[in-house]
Short mmCIF file of C-alpha atoms in Angstrom, two decimals:
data_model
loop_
_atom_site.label_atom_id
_atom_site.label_comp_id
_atom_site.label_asym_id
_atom_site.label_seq_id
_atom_site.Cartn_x
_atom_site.Cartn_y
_atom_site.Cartn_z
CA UNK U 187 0.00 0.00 0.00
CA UNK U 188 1.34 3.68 -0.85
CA UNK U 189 -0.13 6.87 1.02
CA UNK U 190 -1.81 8.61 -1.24
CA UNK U 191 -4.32 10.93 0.46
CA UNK U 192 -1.84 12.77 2.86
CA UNK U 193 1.98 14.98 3.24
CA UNK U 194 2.92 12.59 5.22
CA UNK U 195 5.50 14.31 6.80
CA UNK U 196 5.54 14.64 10.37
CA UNK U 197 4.71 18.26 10.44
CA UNK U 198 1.64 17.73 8.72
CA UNK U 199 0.71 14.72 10.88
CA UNK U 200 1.19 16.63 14.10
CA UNK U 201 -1.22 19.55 12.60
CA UNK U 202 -3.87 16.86 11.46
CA UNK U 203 -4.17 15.26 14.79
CA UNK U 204 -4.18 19.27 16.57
CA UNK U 205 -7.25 19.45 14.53
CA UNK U 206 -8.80 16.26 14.65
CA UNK U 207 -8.58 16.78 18.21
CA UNK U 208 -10.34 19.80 18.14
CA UNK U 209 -12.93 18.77 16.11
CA UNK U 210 -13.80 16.09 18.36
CA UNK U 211 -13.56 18.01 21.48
CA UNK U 212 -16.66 20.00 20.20
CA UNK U 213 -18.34 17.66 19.23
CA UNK U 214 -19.67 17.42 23.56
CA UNK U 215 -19.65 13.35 23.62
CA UNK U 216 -16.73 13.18 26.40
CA UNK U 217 -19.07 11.28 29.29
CA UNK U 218 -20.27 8.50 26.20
CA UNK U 219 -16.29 8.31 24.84
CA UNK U 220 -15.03 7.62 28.24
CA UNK U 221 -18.31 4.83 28.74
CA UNK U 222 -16.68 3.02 25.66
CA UNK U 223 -12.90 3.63 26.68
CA UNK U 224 -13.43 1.94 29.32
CA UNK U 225 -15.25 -1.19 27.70
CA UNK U 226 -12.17 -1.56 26.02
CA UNK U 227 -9.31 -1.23 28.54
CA UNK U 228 -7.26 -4.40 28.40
CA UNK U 229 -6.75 -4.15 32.64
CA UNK U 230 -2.96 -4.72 32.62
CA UNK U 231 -0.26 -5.89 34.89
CA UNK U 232 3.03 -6.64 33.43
CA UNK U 233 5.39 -6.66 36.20
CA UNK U 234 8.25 -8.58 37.37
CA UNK U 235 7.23 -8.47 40.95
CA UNK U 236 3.32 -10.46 39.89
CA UNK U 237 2.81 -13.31 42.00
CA UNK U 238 -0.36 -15.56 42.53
CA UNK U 239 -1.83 -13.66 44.97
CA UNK U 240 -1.77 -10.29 43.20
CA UNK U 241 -2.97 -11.97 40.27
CA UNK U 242 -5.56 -13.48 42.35
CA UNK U 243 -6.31 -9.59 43.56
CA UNK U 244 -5.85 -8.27 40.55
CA UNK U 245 -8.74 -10.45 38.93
CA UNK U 246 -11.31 -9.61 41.38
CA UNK U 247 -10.75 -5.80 41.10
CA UNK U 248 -11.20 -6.71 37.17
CA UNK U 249 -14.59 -8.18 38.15
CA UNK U 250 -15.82 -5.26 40.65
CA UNK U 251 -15.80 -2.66 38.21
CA UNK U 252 -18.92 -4.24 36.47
CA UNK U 253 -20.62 -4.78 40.14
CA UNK U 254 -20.49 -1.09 40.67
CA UNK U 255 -22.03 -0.30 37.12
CA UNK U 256 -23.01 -2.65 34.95
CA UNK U 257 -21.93 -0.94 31.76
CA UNK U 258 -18.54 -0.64 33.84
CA UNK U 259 -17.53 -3.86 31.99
CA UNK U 260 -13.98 -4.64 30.90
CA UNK U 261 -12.85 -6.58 27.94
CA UNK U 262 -9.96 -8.48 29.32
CA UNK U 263 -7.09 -8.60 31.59
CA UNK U 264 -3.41 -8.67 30.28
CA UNK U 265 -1.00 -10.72 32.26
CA UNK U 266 2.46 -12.84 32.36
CA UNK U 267 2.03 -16.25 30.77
CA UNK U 268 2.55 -18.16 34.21
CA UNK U 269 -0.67 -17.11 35.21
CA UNK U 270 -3.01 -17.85 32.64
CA UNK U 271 -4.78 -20.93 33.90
CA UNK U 272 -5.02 -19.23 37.48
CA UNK U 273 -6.89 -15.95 35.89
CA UNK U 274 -8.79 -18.32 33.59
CA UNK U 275 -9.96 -19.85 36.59
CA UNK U 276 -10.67 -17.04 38.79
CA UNK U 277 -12.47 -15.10 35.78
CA UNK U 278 -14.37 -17.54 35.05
CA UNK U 279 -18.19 -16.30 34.40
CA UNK U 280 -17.06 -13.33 34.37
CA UNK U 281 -16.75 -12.44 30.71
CA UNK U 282 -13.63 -11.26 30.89
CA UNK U 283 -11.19 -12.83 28.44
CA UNK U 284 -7.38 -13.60 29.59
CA UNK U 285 -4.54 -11.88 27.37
CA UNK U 286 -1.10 -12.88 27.63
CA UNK U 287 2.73 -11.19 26.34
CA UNK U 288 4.63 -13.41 24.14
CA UNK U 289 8.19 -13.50 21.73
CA UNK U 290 9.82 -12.98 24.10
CA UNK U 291 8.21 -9.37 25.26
CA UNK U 292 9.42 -6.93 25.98
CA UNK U 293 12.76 -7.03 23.85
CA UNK U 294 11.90 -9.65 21.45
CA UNK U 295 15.05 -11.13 21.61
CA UNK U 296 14.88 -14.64 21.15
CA UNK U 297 15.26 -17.32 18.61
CA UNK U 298 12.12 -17.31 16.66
CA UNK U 299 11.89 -21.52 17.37
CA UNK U 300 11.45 -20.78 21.28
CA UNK U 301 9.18 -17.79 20.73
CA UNK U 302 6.65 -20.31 18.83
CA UNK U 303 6.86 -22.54 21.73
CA UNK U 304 5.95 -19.63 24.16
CA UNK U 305 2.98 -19.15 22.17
CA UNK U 306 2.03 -22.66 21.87
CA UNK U 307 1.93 -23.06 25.83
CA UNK U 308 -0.16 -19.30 26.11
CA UNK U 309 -2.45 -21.47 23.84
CA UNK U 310 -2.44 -25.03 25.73
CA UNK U 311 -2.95 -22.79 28.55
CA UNK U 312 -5.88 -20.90 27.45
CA UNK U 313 -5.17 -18.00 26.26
CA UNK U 314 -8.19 -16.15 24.63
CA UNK U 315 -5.86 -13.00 23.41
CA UNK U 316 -2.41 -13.02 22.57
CA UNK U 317 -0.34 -9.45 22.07
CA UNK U 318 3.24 -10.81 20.65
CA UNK U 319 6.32 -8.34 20.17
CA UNK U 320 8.05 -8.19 16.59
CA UNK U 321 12.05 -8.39 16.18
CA UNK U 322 12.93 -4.49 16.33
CA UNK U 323 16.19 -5.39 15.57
CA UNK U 324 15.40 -7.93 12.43
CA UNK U 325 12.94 -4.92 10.85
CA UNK U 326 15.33 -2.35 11.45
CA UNK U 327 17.84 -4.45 9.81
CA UNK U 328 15.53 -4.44 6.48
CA UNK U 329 14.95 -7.94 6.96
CA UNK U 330 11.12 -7.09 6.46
CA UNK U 331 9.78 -11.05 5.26
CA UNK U 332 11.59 -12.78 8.12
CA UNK U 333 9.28 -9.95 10.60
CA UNK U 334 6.03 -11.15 8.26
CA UNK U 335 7.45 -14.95 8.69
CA UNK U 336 7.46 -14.52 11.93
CA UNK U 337 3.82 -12.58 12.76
CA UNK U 338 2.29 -15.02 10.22
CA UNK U 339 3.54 -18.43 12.50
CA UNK U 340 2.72 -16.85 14.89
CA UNK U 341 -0.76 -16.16 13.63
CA UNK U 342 -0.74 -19.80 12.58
CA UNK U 343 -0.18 -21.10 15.79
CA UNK U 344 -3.32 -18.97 17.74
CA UNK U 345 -5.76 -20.10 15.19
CA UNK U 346 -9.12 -19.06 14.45
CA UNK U 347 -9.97 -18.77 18.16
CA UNK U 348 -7.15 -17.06 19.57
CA UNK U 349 -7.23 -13.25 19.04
CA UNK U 350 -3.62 -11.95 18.27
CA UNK U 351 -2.11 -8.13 18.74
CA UNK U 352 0.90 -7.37 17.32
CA UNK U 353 3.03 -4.47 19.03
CA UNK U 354 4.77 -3.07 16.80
CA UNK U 355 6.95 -1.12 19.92
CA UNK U 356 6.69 2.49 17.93
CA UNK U 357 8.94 4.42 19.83
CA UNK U 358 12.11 2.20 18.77
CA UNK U 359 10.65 2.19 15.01
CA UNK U 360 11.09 6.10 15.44
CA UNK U 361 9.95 7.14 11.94
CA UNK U 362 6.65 8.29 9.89
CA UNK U 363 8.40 5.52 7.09
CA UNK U 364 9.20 2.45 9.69
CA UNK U 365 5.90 2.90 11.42
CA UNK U 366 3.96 2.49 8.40
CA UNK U 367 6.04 -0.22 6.59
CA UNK U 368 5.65 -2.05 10.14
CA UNK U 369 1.88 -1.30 10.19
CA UNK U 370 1.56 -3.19 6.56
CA UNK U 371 3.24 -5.53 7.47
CA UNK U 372 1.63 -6.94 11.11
CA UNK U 373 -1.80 -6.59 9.16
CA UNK U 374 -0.87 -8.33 5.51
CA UNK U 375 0.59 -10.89 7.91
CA UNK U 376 -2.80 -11.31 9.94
CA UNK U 377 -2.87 -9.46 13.16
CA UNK U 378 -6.10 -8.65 14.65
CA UNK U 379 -5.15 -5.29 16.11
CA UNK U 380 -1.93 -3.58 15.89
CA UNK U 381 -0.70 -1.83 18.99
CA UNK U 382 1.74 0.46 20.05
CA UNK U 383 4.09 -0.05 22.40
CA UNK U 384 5.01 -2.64 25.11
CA UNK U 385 5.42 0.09 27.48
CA UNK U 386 8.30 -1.00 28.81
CA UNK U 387 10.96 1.70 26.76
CA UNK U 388 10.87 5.61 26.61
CA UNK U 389 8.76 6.60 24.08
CA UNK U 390 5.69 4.81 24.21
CA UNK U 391 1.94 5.00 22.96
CA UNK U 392 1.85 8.91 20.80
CA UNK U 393 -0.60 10.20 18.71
CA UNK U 394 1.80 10.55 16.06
CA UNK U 395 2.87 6.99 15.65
CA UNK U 396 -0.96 6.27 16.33
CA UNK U 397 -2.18 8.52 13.22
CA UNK U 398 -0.03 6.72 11.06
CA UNK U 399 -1.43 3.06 11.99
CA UNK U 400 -5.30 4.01 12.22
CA UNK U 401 -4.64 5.46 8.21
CA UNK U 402 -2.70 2.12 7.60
CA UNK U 403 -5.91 0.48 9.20
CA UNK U 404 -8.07 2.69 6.86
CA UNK U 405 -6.92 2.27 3.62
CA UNK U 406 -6.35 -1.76 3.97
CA UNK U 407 -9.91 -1.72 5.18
CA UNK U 408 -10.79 0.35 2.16
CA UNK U 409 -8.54 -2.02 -0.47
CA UNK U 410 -10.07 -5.02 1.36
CA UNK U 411 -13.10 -4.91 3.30
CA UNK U 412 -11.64 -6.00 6.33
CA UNK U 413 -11.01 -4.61 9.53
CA UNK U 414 -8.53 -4.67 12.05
CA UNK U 415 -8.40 -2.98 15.59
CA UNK U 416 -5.90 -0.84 16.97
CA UNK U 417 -4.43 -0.96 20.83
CA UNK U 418 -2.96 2.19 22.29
CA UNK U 419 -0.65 1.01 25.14
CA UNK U 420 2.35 2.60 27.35
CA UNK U 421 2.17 6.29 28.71
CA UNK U 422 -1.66 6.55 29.02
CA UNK U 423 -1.57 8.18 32.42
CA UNK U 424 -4.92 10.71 32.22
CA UNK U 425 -8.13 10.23 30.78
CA UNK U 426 -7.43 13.04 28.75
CA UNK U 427 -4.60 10.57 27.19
CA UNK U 428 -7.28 7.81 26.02
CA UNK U 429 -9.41 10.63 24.90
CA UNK U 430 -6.94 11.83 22.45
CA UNK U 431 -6.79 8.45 20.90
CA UNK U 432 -10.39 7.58 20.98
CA UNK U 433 -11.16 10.74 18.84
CA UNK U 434 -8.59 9.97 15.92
CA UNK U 435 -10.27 6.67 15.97
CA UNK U 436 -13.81 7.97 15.70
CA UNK U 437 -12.45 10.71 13.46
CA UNK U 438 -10.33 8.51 10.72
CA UNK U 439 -12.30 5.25 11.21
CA UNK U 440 -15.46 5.73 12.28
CA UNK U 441 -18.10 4.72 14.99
CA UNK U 442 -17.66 0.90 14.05
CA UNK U 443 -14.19 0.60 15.48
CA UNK U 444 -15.49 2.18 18.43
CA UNK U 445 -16.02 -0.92 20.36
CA UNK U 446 -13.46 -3.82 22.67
CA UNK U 447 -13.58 -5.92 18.92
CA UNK U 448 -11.87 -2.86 16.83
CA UNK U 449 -10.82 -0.69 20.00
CA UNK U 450 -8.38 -1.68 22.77
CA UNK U 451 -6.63 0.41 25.97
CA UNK U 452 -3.37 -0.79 27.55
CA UNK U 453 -3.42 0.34 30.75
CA UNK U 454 -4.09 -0.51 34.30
CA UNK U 455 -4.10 2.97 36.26
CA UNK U 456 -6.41 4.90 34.12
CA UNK U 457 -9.59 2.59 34.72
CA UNK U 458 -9.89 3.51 37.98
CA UNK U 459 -10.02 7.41 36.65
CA UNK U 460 -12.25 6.74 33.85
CA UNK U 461 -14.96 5.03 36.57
CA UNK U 462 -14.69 7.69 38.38
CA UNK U 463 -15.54 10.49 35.54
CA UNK U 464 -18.21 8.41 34.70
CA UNK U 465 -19.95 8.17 37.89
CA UNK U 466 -18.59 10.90 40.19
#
């Protein structure tokens, strides 16, 4: 695919989104935008300190949101692969899906036969999401089919069942050109959603990198008829953050990717601050 509707230079990116932005802002729908950011926070804890027990806390606080409100539902939770079966378990009834890291997140450093046999025990485990890292280091190299080699396995190995997220870690891809080329590449190879960052580096989740996926997302939608989601994730501290993202969604792609199928939040901290906008 070629851009062909927009300078895509970052200049006139950061100008589009200042307007976007603005558009949105007038358009008065902030409580009903936050009502669906929040349906589509993927409640996240990623840290080397998890044990059973927080997971075990963690899943219940997952599950209260929705006995407070009932549209306070959440999509998922996003956790360490030694925990699956425990949050399966604890979830269960719940309607919450589990999501699990894998290849090797957050560096993707790791030869590509163990990262397929990560993701074929998130699987046997029971997965129901799984949001894999690419090789930084391979695309930056220009070794672009060994990256779509790799997503496509990878896609192989989830299946029809297993929803797949491919972070394409943005702020180490660094330009307008990589981002898009790494965009193309996650979809044409079959991800589900593409999504920012891991979170774990500098320069996460920006509006910027994000403008340049959601058009990617647009015109392979338009080419094809098929749609893919997209995941913000790392740096969303305010609920003035998800907002931000939510409108260039809703601007570029419409109210149908405005749902937890099309439309996914990495973050753990700001659910707490989108409840409470909602209902304070």
């Amino acid at each position: 695919m070629e851009f062909s509707k927009y300078d895509y230079t970052e200049e006139f990116l950061l100008k589009r989104i200042g307007e976007i932005t603005s558009r949105q802002k007038m358009s008065n729908v902030r409580r009903e935008a936050l009502k669906k950011i929040f349906q589509s926070i993927d409640f996240t804890t990623l840290e080397a300190f998890d044990n059973a027990e927080k997971i075990d806390g963690f899943c219940e606080k997952a599950i209260a949101f929705s006995k407070t409100e009932p549209f306070l539902s959440l999509p998922s939770i996003c956790i360490y692969s030694p925990f699956i079966r425990q949050a399966k378990a604890k979830l269960a009834g719940s309607g919450i899906h589990v999501a699990t890291v894998a290849c090797a997140f957050p560096s993707g450093q790791m030869p590509f036969d163990l990262k397929k046999k990560e993701v074929e025990y998130c699987v046997s485990e029971g997965a129901d999401e799984v949001d894999m890292v690419i090789s930084r280091g391979t695309f930056l190299a220009g070794r672009y089919d060994e990256v779509y080699n790799e997503i496509k396995s990878i896609r192989d190995i989830c299946g029809k069942d297993v929803l797949l997220k491919v972070i394409l870690e943005t702020g180490e891809l660094k330009t307008v050109e990589n981002i898009r080329k790494a965009s193309e590449i996650a979809i044409l190879a079959g991800a589900d959603f593409i999504k920012t960052s891991t979170g774990k580096v500098a320069v996460a989740a920006t509006p910027l990198a994000a403008v340049i996926m959601i058009d990617t997302i647009k015109e392979y939608f338009e080419a094809t008829g098929k749609k893919v989601g997209f995941k913000p994730a790392g740096g969303l501290s305010t609920v003035d953050d998800a907002l931000a993202y939510f409108y260039l969604v809703k601007d570029i792609l419409g109210d149908e990717w405005l749902n937890s199928r099309y439309l996914r939040f990495g973050t753990s901290r700001l659910a707490e601050k989108v409840r409470d906008e909602i209902v304070g």
